[in-house]
Amino acid sequence: RIHRGRWCSIQARGAILSCAILLSVAPWRHSLRPSESSVPPPLQPPGRWSWSPDSRSSRRAAKQEDSRDAELAFGDVTAKVNGRRTMHQGTSGSGSGPAVNVKDKVVAGGWFSQLQGLDVDAQAFKTLVDSSLKSGDFREVDRWATQALEDGVELEASKFLVQFQQALDKQDVAAAKVWSRLAIQAGSTIEEAVLTDLTWQLIEEESWVELRPWLTIVWKGPGEFMQRSAGSLNRLLRLANLTSSGALDGLADVEVALEDALNVGMEVDVECFNIVIFKALELHEMDSVSRWFQRAFECGTVLPTTTINRIILQVAKTDELGPTEVWFARASDAGFAPNTFTFKYMLHAASHDPDPKAAVRWFNCCVDSGVKPDLSMINNLIAIAAKAGRWSEAEDWFEEARKADVQPDLRTFRLLITAAATFGNFAGAEKWFARIADALLVPDVAIFNTMLSTAMKSARPWRVEELFWRMLDLNVMPDELSLRTMRFSLGRQKVAELCREASIDPL
């Protein structure tokens, strides 16, 4: 009985000891075989190296504080991922190890990314680049090859040239962009004609700002491409303007492209400046307009009158005379010769100025400059004055037109008659209606409708009837508005009798 009890006690102790051993070994075995989806733990800097509690080589390298040994020890561990060799052999002087299996490329890349800051040999880069090449993933190749080239690792350019030609055959512009850059960075050369065709295809798909880093590598600078593509700057700026993804992005695109051309000493013609100035005007970016106007002046480029007029019109639309006068002065200093449209825009801004003499001053400036005022200019000034309630000023502008030998039209008289009727000046309306015949013009139905309304409001029904017969004498047929106004003044029955007498439809 005593022996049986001791035997049971020994068995119990053995079972407890076995459980303790299994519990202590399980984490170690799990840490040595990470899954493909697991992310390796971050490495500690050399001197505090520890990858897993049971990696003897890693602990030994950490104790020796040797970064190279720690790197090789790390390679020994990562090479066992899923039971396959995924990195270099992990021994010094091993030469070229086996290529990375495509299936393990992601896992190997994850381990490799933990080696940042350590002295990684060239074979590790070449292994990952070759693996990405086999998979055909040009983005992965770009990632590893770029890092290798930045670290001074020499790669075989012939592999990139083959991929570049295949991308051109498939018309894959995005892939061809990457392969061409890597080939040139690796020391190869590509025919200039092929690079030029590829560059124009890329410009049609990407913005100039996005393309500049690639141009800096393959052409040694964006300006180098412009110089080799003689006469293509205008085409480039138009493409940058039309293919821009966003309005402001498009402006930045054409500005950067033109700036690159000027920086390399290219002869930029006036059309190039027009493209960027018109783009800035479209977006109301007057600071950009001012900057490029000044650049054109410094380059000795004389902007055409149409461009200057577009700028003055854009400023005049704000109804502020001060900024408009500033631009007129800048243009005059640059040798600009104003025309009728220029003064029309200046008068538009002056007519909204609180100073009533401002418009007169600019009208006299127009006459003194030898520019004949336009009829539309006079009509606009009359309309603005009449709308602002300055009736006498509207009449004065008519007299100024006569002095400048500008013949009025029906719109001129319509504006004056409407302004007089609006302010209750029925005598003035009659006066301007009578002067239509003096100008050898025939009133239209709109002018007659205004006069009929004026006679109705002044309670003169006999004048309404006179105007009705005057319309028929001049072969001007009354419309619905004319007959409705007559009914208000004469009554429905009287209007019906007049229509029967004149043999017209009373509507």
Short mmCIF file of N, CA and C in Angstrom, two decimals, residues 160-258:
data_model
loop_
_atom_site.label_atom_id
_atom_site.label_comp_id
_atom_site.label_asym_id
_atom_site.label_seq_id
_atom_site.Cartn_x
_atom_site.Cartn_y
_atom_site.Cartn_z
N PHE A 160 15.13 45.81 -68.10
CA PHE A 160 14.15 46.90 -68.16
C PHE A 160 13.84 47.31 -69.59
N LEU A 161 14.85 47.25 -70.47
CA LEU A 161 14.62 47.58 -71.87
C LEU A 161 13.66 46.59 -72.53
N VAL A 162 13.81 45.32 -72.19
CA VAL A 162 12.90 44.31 -72.74
C VAL A 162 11.47 44.58 -72.30
N GLN A 163 11.31 44.86 -71.01
CA GLN A 163 9.98 45.17 -70.50
C GLN A 163 9.43 46.46 -71.11
N PHE A 164 10.31 47.42 -71.34
CA PHE A 164 9.88 48.68 -71.95
C PHE A 164 9.34 48.47 -73.36
N GLN A 165 10.04 47.65 -74.14
CA GLN A 165 9.59 47.37 -75.50
C GLN A 165 8.26 46.61 -75.49
N GLN A 166 8.11 45.68 -74.56
CA GLN A 166 6.86 44.95 -74.46
C GLN A 166 5.70 45.88 -74.08
N ALA A 167 5.95 46.82 -73.19
CA ALA A 167 4.91 47.78 -72.82
C ALA A 167 4.51 48.67 -73.99
N LEU A 168 5.50 49.07 -74.81
CA LEU A 168 5.18 49.86 -76.00
C LEU A 168 4.33 49.06 -76.98
N ASP A 169 4.67 47.77 -77.14
CA ASP A 169 3.89 46.92 -78.05
C ASP A 169 2.45 46.78 -77.58
N LYS A 170 2.27 46.74 -76.26
CA LYS A 170 0.92 46.61 -75.70
C LYS A 170 0.23 47.97 -75.55
N GLN A 171 0.94 49.06 -75.88
CA GLN A 171 0.43 50.42 -75.72
C GLN A 171 0.05 50.72 -74.27
N ASP A 172 0.81 50.15 -73.37
CA ASP A 172 0.62 50.40 -71.94
C ASP A 172 1.54 51.57 -71.56
N VAL A 173 0.98 52.78 -71.59
CA VAL A 173 1.80 53.97 -71.39
C VAL A 173 2.30 54.07 -69.95
N ALA A 174 1.47 53.69 -68.99
CA ALA A 174 1.88 53.78 -67.58
C ALA A 174 3.06 52.87 -67.30
N ALA A 175 3.02 51.63 -67.82
CA ALA A 175 4.13 50.70 -67.60
C ALA A 175 5.36 51.17 -68.36
N ALA A 176 5.18 51.67 -69.58
CA ALA A 176 6.33 52.15 -70.36
C ALA A 176 7.02 53.32 -69.66
N LYS A 177 6.26 54.14 -68.98
CA LYS A 177 6.85 55.25 -68.24
C LYS A 177 7.80 54.74 -67.16
N VAL A 178 7.38 53.70 -66.42
CA VAL A 178 8.21 53.16 -65.34
C VAL A 178 9.43 52.46 -65.91
N TRP A 179 9.23 51.62 -66.94
CA TRP A 179 10.36 50.85 -67.49
C TRP A 179 11.39 51.78 -68.12
N SER A 180 10.95 52.82 -68.80
CA SER A 180 11.91 53.74 -69.42
C SER A 180 12.74 54.45 -68.37
N ARG A 181 12.10 54.86 -67.30
CA ARG A 181 12.85 55.55 -66.24
C ARG A 181 13.88 54.62 -65.60
N LEU A 182 13.47 53.39 -65.30
CA LEU A 182 14.39 52.44 -64.67
C LEU A 182 15.54 52.10 -65.61
N ALA A 183 15.25 51.95 -66.91
CA ALA A 183 16.30 51.62 -67.86
C ALA A 183 17.34 52.73 -67.94
N ILE A 184 16.88 53.98 -67.97
CA ILE A 184 17.81 55.10 -68.04
C ILE A 184 18.57 55.26 -66.74
N GLN A 185 17.90 55.04 -65.62
CA GLN A 185 18.60 55.12 -64.34
C GLN A 185 19.64 54.02 -64.20
N ALA A 186 19.39 52.89 -64.84
CA ALA A 186 20.34 51.77 -64.77
C ALA A 186 21.49 51.94 -65.74
N GLY A 187 21.50 53.02 -66.53
CA GLY A 187 22.62 53.30 -67.41
C GLY A 187 22.38 53.02 -68.87
N SER A 188 21.16 52.70 -69.27
CA SER A 188 20.87 52.41 -70.66
C SER A 188 20.46 53.68 -71.39
N THR A 189 20.33 53.60 -72.71
CA THR A 189 19.89 54.72 -73.53
C THR A 189 18.71 54.28 -74.39
N ILE A 190 17.81 55.23 -74.65
CA ILE A 190 16.63 54.97 -75.47
C ILE A 190 16.62 56.00 -76.60
N GLU A 191 16.21 55.58 -77.78
CA GLU A 191 16.20 56.47 -78.92
C GLU A 191 15.35 57.71 -78.63
N GLU A 192 15.84 58.84 -79.11
CA GLU A 192 15.16 60.10 -78.84
C GLU A 192 13.76 60.15 -79.44
N ALA A 193 13.60 59.59 -80.64
CA ALA A 193 12.28 59.60 -81.28
C ALA A 193 11.28 58.78 -80.47
N VAL A 194 11.73 57.65 -79.93
CA VAL A 194 10.83 56.82 -79.12
C VAL A 194 10.43 57.56 -77.84
N LEU A 195 11.41 58.20 -77.21
CA LEU A 195 11.11 58.96 -75.98
C LEU A 195 10.18 60.12 -76.27
N THR A 196 10.35 60.78 -77.41
CA THR A 196 9.48 61.92 -77.75
C THR A 196 8.04 61.47 -77.93
N ASP A 197 7.84 60.38 -78.65
CA ASP A 197 6.48 59.86 -78.84
C ASP A 197 5.85 59.47 -77.51
N LEU A 198 6.63 58.83 -76.66
CA LEU A 198 6.11 58.43 -75.34
C LEU A 198 5.78 59.66 -74.51
N THR A 199 6.60 60.69 -74.59
CA THR A 199 6.35 61.91 -73.80
C THR A 199 5.05 62.57 -74.20
N TRP A 200 4.79 62.67 -75.51
CA TRP A 200 3.54 63.30 -75.95
C TRP A 200 2.33 62.47 -75.55
N GLN A 201 2.47 61.15 -75.56
CA GLN A 201 1.35 60.32 -75.09
C GLN A 201 1.09 60.55 -73.60
N LEU A 202 2.15 60.69 -72.83
CA LEU A 202 1.99 60.91 -71.39
C LEU A 202 1.40 62.29 -71.10
N ILE A 203 1.78 63.29 -71.91
CA ILE A 203 1.26 64.65 -71.70
C ILE A 203 -0.25 64.67 -71.91
N GLU A 204 -0.75 63.86 -72.84
CA GLU A 204 -2.19 63.83 -73.09
C GLU A 204 -2.96 63.16 -71.96
N GLU A 205 -2.27 62.37 -71.11
CA GLU A 205 -2.95 61.63 -70.04
C GLU A 205 -2.64 62.20 -68.66
N GLU A 206 -1.50 62.84 -68.50
CA GLU A 206 -1.11 63.36 -67.20
C GLU A 206 -0.86 64.86 -67.31
N SER A 207 -0.90 65.52 -66.16
CA SER A 207 -0.61 66.94 -66.14
C SER A 207 0.90 67.17 -66.22
N TRP A 208 1.27 68.36 -66.63
CA TRP A 208 2.69 68.69 -66.75
C TRP A 208 3.37 68.66 -65.39
N VAL A 209 2.67 69.06 -64.35
CA VAL A 209 3.26 69.05 -63.01
C VAL A 209 3.56 67.62 -62.57
N GLU A 210 2.65 66.69 -62.84
CA GLU A 210 2.88 65.29 -62.47
C GLU A 210 3.99 64.66 -63.31
N LEU A 211 4.19 65.15 -64.51
CA LEU A 211 5.16 64.54 -65.42
C LEU A 211 6.57 65.09 -65.22
N ARG A 212 6.73 66.20 -64.56
CA ARG A 212 8.04 66.83 -64.43
C ARG A 212 9.09 65.92 -63.77
N PRO A 213 8.80 65.15 -62.70
CA PRO A 213 9.84 64.26 -62.15
C PRO A 213 10.36 63.25 -63.17
N TRP A 214 9.46 62.69 -63.97
CA TRP A 214 9.89 61.73 -65.00
C TRP A 214 10.72 62.43 -66.06
N LEU A 215 10.32 63.62 -66.47
CA LEU A 215 11.08 64.37 -67.47
C LEU A 215 12.47 64.73 -66.95
N THR A 216 12.57 64.99 -65.66
CA THR A 216 13.86 65.35 -65.09
C THR A 216 14.85 64.20 -65.19
N ILE A 217 14.36 62.96 -65.16
CA ILE A 217 15.24 61.78 -65.23
C ILE A 217 15.55 61.39 -66.67
N VAL A 218 14.51 61.26 -67.49
CA VAL A 218 14.73 60.73 -68.83
C VAL A 218 15.25 61.79 -69.80
N TRP A 219 14.91 63.08 -69.58
CA TRP A 219 15.36 64.15 -70.46
C TRP A 219 16.38 65.06 -69.77
N LYS A 220 16.75 64.74 -68.55
CA LYS A 220 17.66 65.59 -67.77
C LYS A 220 17.05 66.95 -67.49
N GLY A 221 15.73 67.03 -67.49
CA GLY A 221 15.04 68.28 -67.18
C GLY A 221 13.90 68.52 -68.14
N PRO A 222 12.79 69.14 -67.68
CA PRO A 222 11.66 69.42 -68.57
C PRO A 222 12.03 70.32 -69.74
N GLY A 223 12.93 71.29 -69.50
CA GLY A 223 13.32 72.19 -70.57
C GLY A 223 14.07 71.49 -71.69
N GLU A 224 14.77 70.41 -71.36
CA GLU A 224 15.50 69.67 -72.40
C GLU A 224 14.53 69.07 -73.41
N PHE A 225 13.41 68.56 -72.93
CA PHE A 225 12.41 68.03 -73.87
C PHE A 225 11.86 69.13 -74.76
N MET A 226 11.62 70.32 -74.18
CA MET A 226 11.09 71.42 -74.96
C MET A 226 12.07 71.84 -76.06
N GLN A 227 13.36 71.88 -75.72
CA GLN A 227 14.35 72.29 -76.71
C GLN A 227 14.48 71.26 -77.83
N ARG A 228 14.41 70.00 -77.49
CA ARG A 228 14.51 68.95 -78.52
C ARG A 228 13.25 68.89 -79.37
N SER A 229 12.09 69.28 -78.80
CA SER A 229 10.84 69.31 -79.56
C SER A 229 10.61 70.74 -80.03
N ALA A 230 11.35 71.15 -81.01
CA ALA A 230 11.30 72.54 -81.47
C ALA A 230 9.90 72.88 -81.99
N GLY A 231 9.42 74.07 -81.60
CA GLY A 231 8.12 74.54 -82.06
C GLY A 231 6.94 73.85 -81.43
N SER A 232 7.16 73.09 -80.38
CA SER A 232 6.06 72.32 -79.77
C SER A 232 5.55 72.94 -78.48
N LEU A 233 6.07 74.09 -78.09
CA LEU A 233 5.65 74.68 -76.82
C LEU A 233 4.19 75.11 -76.88
N ASN A 234 3.76 75.68 -77.99
CA ASN A 234 2.36 76.08 -78.12
C ASN A 234 1.44 74.87 -78.00
N ARG A 235 1.82 73.79 -78.67
CA ARG A 235 1.02 72.56 -78.58
C ARG A 235 0.99 72.04 -77.15
N LEU A 236 2.13 72.11 -76.49
CA LEU A 236 2.19 71.64 -75.10
C LEU A 236 1.27 72.46 -74.21
N LEU A 237 1.30 73.79 -74.36
CA LEU A 237 0.48 74.64 -73.50
C LEU A 237 -1.01 74.43 -73.79
N ARG A 238 -1.36 74.23 -75.05
CA ARG A 238 -2.77 73.98 -75.37
C ARG A 238 -3.23 72.66 -74.76
N LEU A 239 -2.38 71.63 -74.85
CA LEU A 239 -2.75 70.35 -74.25
C LEU A 239 -2.86 70.48 -72.73
N ALA A 240 -1.94 71.19 -72.13
CA ALA A 240 -1.99 71.39 -70.67
C ALA A 240 -3.25 72.15 -70.29
N ASN A 241 -3.70 73.04 -71.16
CA ASN A 241 -4.90 73.84 -70.89
C ASN A 241 -6.16 73.01 -71.06
N LEU A 242 -6.21 72.18 -72.11
CA LEU A 242 -7.44 71.46 -72.46
C LEU A 242 -7.60 70.17 -71.67
N THR A 243 -6.49 69.50 -71.33
CA THR A 243 -6.58 68.21 -70.66
C THR A 243 -6.46 68.32 -69.15
N SER A 244 -6.53 69.53 -68.61
CA SER A 244 -6.40 69.68 -67.16
C SER A 244 -7.62 69.10 -66.46
N SER A 245 -7.38 68.40 -65.37
CA SER A 245 -8.47 67.76 -64.63
C SER A 245 -9.31 68.78 -63.89
N GLY A 246 -8.68 69.86 -63.44
CA GLY A 246 -9.41 70.89 -62.73
C GLY A 246 -8.99 72.26 -63.20
N ALA A 247 -9.82 73.24 -62.91
CA ALA A 247 -9.55 74.57 -63.43
C ALA A 247 -8.24 75.13 -62.87
N LEU A 248 -8.12 75.13 -61.54
CA LEU A 248 -6.90 75.68 -60.95
C LEU A 248 -5.70 74.82 -61.28
N ASP A 249 -5.90 73.49 -61.36
CA ASP A 249 -4.81 72.61 -61.75
C ASP A 249 -4.36 72.94 -63.17
N GLY A 250 -5.33 73.24 -64.04
CA GLY A 250 -4.97 73.59 -65.40
C GLY A 250 -4.15 74.86 -65.47
N LEU A 251 -4.48 75.85 -64.66
CA LEU A 251 -3.70 77.08 -64.63
C LEU A 251 -2.29 76.82 -64.13
N ALA A 252 -2.16 76.04 -63.07
CA ALA A 252 -0.83 75.70 -62.55
C ALA A 252 -0.02 74.95 -63.59
N ASP A 253 -0.70 74.10 -64.37
CA ASP A 253 -0.02 73.31 -65.39
C ASP A 253 0.60 74.19 -66.46
N VAL A 254 -0.18 75.10 -67.01
CA VAL A 254 0.35 75.96 -68.08
C VAL A 254 1.38 76.94 -67.53
N GLU A 255 1.21 77.37 -66.28
CA GLU A 255 2.19 78.28 -65.70
C GLU A 255 3.54 77.60 -65.51
N VAL A 256 3.52 76.37 -64.99
CA VAL A 256 4.78 75.65 -64.77
C VAL A 256 5.45 75.33 -66.09
N ALA A 257 4.66 74.92 -67.10
CA ALA A 257 5.25 74.60 -68.40
C ALA A 257 5.89 75.82 -69.04
N LEU A 258 5.22 76.96 -68.98
CA LEU A 258 5.79 78.17 -69.55
C LEU A 258 7.00 78.64 -68.76
#
